[in-house]
PDB file of C-alpha atoms in Angstrom:
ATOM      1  CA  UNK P   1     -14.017-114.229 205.040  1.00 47.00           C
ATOM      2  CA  UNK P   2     -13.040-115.781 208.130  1.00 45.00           C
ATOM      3  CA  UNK P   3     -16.927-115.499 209.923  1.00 45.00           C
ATOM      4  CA  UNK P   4     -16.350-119.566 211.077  1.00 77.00           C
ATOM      5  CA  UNK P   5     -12.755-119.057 212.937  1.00 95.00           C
ATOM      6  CA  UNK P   6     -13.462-119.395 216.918  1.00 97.00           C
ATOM      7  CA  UNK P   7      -9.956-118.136 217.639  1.00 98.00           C
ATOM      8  CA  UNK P   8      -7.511-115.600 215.974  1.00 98.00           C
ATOM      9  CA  UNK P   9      -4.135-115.231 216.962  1.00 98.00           C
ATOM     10  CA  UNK P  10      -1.780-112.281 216.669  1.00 98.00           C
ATOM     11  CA  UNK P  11      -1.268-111.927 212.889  1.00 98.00           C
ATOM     12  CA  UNK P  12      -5.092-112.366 212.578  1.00 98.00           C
ATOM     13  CA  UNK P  13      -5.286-109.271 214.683  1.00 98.00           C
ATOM     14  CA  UNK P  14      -2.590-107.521 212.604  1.00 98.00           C
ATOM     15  CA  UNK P  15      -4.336-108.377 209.391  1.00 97.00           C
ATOM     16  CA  UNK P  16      -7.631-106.768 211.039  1.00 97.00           C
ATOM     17  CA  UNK P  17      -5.909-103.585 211.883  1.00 97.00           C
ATOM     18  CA  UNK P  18      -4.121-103.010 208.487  1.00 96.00           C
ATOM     19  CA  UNK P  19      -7.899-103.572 207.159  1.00 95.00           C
ATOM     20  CA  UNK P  20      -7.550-107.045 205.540  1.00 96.00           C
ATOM     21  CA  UNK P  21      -9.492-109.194 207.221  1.00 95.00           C
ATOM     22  CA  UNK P  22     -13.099-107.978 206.981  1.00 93.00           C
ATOM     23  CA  UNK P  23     -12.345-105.767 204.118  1.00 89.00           C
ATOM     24  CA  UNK P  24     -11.192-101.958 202.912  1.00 87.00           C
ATOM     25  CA  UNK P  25     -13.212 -99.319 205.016  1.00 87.00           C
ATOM     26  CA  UNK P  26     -14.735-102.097 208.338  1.00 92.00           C
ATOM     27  CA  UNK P  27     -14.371-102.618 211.174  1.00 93.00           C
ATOM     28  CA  UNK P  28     -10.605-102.803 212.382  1.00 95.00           C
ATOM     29  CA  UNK P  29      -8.618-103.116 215.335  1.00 97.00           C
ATOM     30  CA  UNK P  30      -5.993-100.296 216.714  1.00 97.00           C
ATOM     31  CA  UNK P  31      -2.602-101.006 215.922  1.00 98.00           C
ATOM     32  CA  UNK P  32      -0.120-101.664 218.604  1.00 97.00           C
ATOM     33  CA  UNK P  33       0.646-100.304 220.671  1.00 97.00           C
ATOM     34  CA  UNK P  34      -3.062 -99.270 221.139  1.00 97.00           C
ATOM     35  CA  UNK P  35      -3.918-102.858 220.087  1.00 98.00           C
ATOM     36  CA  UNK P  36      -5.172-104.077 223.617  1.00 98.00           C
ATOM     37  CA  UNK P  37      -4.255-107.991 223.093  1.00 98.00           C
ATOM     38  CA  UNK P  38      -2.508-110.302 221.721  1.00 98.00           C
ATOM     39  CA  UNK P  39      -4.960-113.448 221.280  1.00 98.00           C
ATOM     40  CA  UNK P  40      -8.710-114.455 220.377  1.00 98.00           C
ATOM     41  CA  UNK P  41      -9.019-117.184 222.462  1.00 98.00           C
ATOM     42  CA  UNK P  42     -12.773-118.050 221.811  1.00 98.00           C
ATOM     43  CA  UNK P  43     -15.494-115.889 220.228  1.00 98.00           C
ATOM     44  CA  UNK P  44     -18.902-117.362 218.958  1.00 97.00           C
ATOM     45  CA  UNK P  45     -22.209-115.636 217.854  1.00 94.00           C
ATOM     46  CA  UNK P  46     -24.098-118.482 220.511  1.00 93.00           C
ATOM     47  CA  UNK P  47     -23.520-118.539 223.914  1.00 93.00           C
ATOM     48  CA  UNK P  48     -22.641-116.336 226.944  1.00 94.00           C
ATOM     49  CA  UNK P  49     -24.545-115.055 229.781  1.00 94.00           C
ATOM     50  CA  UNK P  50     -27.425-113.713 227.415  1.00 95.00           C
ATOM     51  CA  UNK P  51     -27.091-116.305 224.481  1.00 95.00           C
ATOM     52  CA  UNK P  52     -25.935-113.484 221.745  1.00 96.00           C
ATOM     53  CA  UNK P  53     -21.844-114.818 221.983  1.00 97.00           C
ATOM     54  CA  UNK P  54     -19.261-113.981 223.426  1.00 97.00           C
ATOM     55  CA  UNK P  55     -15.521-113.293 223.272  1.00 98.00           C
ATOM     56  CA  UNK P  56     -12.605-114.359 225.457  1.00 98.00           C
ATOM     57  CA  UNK P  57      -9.660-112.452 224.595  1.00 98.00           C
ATOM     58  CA  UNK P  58      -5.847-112.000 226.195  1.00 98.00           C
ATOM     59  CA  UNK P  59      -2.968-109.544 226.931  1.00 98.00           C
ATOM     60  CA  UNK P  60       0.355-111.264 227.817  1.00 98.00           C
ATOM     61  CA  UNK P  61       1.757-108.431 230.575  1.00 98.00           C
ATOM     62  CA  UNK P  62       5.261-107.444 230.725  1.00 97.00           C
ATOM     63  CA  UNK P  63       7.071-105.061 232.523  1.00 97.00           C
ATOM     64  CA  UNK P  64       8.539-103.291 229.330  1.00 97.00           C
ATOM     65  CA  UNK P  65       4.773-102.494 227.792  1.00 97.00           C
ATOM     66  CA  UNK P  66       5.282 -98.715 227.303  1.00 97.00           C
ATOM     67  CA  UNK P  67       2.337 -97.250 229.591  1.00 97.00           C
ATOM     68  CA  UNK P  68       4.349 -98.886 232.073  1.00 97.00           C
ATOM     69  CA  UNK P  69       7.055 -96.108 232.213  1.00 95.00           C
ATOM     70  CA  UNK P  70       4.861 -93.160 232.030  1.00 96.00           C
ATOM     71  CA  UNK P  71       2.124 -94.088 233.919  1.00 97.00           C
ATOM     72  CA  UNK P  72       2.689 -93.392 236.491  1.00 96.00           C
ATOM     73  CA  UNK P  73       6.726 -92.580 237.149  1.00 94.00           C
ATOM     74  CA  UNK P  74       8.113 -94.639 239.503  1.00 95.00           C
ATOM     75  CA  UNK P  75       4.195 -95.860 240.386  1.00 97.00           C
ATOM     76  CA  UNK P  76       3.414 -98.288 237.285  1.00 98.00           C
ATOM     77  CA  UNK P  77       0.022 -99.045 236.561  1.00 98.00           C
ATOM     78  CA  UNK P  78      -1.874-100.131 232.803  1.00 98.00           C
ATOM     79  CA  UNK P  79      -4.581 -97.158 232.624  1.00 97.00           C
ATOM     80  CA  UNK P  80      -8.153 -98.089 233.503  1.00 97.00           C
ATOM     81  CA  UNK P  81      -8.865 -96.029 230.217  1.00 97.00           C
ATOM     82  CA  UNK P  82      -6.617 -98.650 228.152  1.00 98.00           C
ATOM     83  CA  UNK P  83      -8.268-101.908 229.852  1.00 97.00           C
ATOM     84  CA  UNK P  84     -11.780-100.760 228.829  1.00 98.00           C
ATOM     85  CA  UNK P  85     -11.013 -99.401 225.284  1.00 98.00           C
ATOM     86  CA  UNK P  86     -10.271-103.121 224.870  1.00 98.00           C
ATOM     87  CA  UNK P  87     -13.483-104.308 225.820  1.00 98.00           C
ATOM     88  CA  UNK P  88     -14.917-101.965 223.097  1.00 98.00           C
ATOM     89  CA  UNK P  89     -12.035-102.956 220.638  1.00 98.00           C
ATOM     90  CA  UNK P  90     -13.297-106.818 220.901  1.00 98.00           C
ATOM     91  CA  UNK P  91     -16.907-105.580 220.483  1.00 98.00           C
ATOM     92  CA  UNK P  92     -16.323-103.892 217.211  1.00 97.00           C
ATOM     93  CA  UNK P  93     -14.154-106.767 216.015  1.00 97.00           C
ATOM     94  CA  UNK P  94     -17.050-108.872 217.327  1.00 97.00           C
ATOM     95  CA  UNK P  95     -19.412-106.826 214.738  1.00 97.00           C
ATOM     96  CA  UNK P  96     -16.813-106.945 211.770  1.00 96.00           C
ATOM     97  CA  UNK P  97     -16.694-110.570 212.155  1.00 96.00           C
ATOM     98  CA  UNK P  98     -20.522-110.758 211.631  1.00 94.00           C
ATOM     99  CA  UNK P  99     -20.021-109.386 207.895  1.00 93.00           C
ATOM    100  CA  UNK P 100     -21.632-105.814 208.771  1.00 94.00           C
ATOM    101  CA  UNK P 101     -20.326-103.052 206.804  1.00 93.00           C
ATOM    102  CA  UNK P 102     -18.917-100.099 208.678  1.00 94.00           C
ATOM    103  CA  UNK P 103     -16.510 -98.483 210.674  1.00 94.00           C
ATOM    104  CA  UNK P 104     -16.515 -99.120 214.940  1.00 94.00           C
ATOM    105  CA  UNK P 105     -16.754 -96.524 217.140  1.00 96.00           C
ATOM    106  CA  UNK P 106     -17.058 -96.222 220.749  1.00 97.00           C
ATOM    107  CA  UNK P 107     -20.542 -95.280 221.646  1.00 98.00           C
ATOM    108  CA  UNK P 108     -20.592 -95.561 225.507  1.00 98.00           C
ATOM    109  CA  UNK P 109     -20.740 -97.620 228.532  1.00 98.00           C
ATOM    110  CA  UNK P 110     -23.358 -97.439 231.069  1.00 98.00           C
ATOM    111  CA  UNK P 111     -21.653 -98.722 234.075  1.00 98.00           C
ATOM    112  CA  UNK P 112     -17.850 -99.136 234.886  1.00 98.00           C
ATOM    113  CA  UNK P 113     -16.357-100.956 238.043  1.00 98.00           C
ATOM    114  CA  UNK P 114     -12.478-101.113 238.954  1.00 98.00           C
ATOM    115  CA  UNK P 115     -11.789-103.228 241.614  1.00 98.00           C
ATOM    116  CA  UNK P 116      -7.736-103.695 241.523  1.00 97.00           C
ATOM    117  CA  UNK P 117      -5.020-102.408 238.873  1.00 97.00           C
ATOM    118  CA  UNK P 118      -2.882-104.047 236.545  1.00 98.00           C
ATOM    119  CA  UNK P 119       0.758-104.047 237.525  1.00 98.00           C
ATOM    120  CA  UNK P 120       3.934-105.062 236.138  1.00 98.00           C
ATOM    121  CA  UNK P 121       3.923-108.319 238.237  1.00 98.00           C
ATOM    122  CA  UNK P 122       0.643-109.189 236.625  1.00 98.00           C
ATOM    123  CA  UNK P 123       1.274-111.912 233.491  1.00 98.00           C
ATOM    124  CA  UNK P 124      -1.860-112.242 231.917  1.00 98.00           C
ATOM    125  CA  UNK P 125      -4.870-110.176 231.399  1.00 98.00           C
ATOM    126  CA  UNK P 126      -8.498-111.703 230.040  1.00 98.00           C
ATOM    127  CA  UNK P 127     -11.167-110.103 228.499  1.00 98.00           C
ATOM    128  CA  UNK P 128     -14.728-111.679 228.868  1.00 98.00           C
ATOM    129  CA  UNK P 129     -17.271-110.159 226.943  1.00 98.00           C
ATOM    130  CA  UNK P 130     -20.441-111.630 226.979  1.00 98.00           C
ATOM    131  CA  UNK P 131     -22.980-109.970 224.296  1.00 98.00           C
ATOM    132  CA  UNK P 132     -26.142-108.707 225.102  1.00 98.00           C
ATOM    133  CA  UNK P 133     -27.619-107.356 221.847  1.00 97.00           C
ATOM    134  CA  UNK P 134     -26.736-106.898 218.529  1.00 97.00           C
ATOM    135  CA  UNK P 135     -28.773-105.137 216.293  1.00 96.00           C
ATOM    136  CA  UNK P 136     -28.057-105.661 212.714  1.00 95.00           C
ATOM    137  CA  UNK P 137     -30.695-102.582 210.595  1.00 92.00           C
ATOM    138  CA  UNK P 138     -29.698 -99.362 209.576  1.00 87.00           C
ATOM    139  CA  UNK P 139     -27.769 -99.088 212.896  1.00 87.00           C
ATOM    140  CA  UNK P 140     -25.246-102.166 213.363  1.00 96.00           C
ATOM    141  CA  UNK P 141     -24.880-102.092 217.156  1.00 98.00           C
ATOM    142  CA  UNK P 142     -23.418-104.828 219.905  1.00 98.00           C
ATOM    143  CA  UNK P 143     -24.192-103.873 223.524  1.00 98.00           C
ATOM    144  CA  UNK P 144     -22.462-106.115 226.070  1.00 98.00           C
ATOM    145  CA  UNK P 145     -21.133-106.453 229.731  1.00 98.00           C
ATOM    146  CA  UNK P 146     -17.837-108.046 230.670  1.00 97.00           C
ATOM    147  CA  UNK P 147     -14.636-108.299 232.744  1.00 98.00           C
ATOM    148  CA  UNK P 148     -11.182-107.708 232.874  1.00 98.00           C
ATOM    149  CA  UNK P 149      -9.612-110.194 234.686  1.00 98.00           C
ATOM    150  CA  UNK P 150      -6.036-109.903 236.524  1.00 98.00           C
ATOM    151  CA  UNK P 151      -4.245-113.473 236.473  1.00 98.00           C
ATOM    152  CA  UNK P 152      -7.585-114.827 236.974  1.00 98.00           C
ATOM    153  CA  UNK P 153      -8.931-112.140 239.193  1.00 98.00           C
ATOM    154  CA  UNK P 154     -11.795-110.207 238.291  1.00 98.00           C
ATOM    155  CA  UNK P 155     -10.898-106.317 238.469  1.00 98.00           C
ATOM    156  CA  UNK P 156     -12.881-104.415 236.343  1.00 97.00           C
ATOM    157  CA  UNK P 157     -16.722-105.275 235.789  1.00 98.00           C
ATOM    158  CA  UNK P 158     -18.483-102.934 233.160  1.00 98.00           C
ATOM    159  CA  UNK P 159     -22.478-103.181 231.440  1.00 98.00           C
ATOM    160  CA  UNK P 160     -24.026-101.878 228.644  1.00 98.00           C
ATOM    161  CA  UNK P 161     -20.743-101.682 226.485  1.00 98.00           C
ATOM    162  CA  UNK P 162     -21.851-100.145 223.583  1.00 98.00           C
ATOM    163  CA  UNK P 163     -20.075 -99.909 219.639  1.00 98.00           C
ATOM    164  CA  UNK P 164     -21.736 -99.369 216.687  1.00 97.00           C
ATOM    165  CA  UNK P 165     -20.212 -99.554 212.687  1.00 96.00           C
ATOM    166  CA  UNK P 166     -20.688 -96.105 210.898  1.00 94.00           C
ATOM    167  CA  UNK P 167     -19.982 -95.646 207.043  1.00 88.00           C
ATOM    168  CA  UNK P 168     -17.307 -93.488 206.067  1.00 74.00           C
ATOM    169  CA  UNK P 169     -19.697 -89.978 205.885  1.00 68.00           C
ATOM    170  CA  UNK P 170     -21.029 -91.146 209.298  1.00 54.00           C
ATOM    171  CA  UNK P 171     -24.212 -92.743 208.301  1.00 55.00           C
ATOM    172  CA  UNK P 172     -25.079 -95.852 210.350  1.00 54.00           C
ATOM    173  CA  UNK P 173     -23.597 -98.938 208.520  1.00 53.00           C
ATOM    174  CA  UNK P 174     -26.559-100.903 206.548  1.00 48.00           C
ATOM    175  CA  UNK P 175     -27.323-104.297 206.901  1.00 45.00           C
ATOM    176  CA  UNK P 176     -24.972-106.427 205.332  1.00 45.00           C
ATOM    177  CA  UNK P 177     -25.934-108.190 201.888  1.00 38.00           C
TER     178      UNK P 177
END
């Protein structure tokens, strides 16, 4: 398994979404187009605002991304929704990386903040997550708060991110062995 890498590029992320990186039936990411970003820049268990790790991740913005031409005609924005399923995408990835078992699934977010939008003229969008839990029982959980930044501006702020890995008949994933 790849638990040491610190940065995955885009094939890494491909392999993760056809279910080949952490294994048949965990955690994976959306394929595109729902996959959210093109790069890993940094992720580490250590670290962060609340010493659990953290994940820096990016989106290389261009004009011809397709929510671009239907949201919203002749008014192009990237939807808020799409920006923070991201942030949840690089928490369950976050999870699979750990070696838990399990599915990811959005479980919630306690607090969301938009601040500015994502445009066409934008070229680069970073994730920050920085992890504030991760509970690793019965119930394999990450809870976290981070940003989306905007060529380097901060635009969306959210806490309390919350995914957790689920078995295939829905039972919390188990620790891993």
């Amino acid at each position: 398994m790849n638990a040491k890498k610190t940065a995955y590029d885009y094939d890494d992320l491909i392999a993760c979404a056809n279910g080949d990186l952490f294994g048949p039936g965990n955690a994976q990411l959306p394929l595109p187009p729902m996959l959210m970003f093109d790069r890993i820049t940094r992720i580490s268990d250590e670290g962060g605002d609340h010493g659990k790790g953290e994940i820096v991740a990016e989106l290389d913005v261009r004009p011809d991304l397709w929510f671009f031409d239907c949201h919203f005609k002749g008014d192009p924005v990237m939807p808020g929704c799409l920006g923070l399923d991201a942030l949840w995408q690089l928490v369950g990835f976050f999870l699979g990386r750990t070696g838990a078992s399990g599915r990811g699934r959005a479980l919630g977010v306690g607090e969301v903040r938009f601040t500015g939008q994502v445009l066409p003229t934008v070229k680069k969008v970073t994730y920050h997550l920085d992890l504030k839990r991760v509970i690793m029982r019965r119930l394999v959980l990450g809870i976290a708060d981070g940003v989306l930044k905007a060529d380097g501006e901060t635009i969306y702020e959210v806490k309390d991110l919350r995914v957790g890995l689920f078995q295939a008949d829905g039972a919390a994933a188990a620790e891993p062995a």
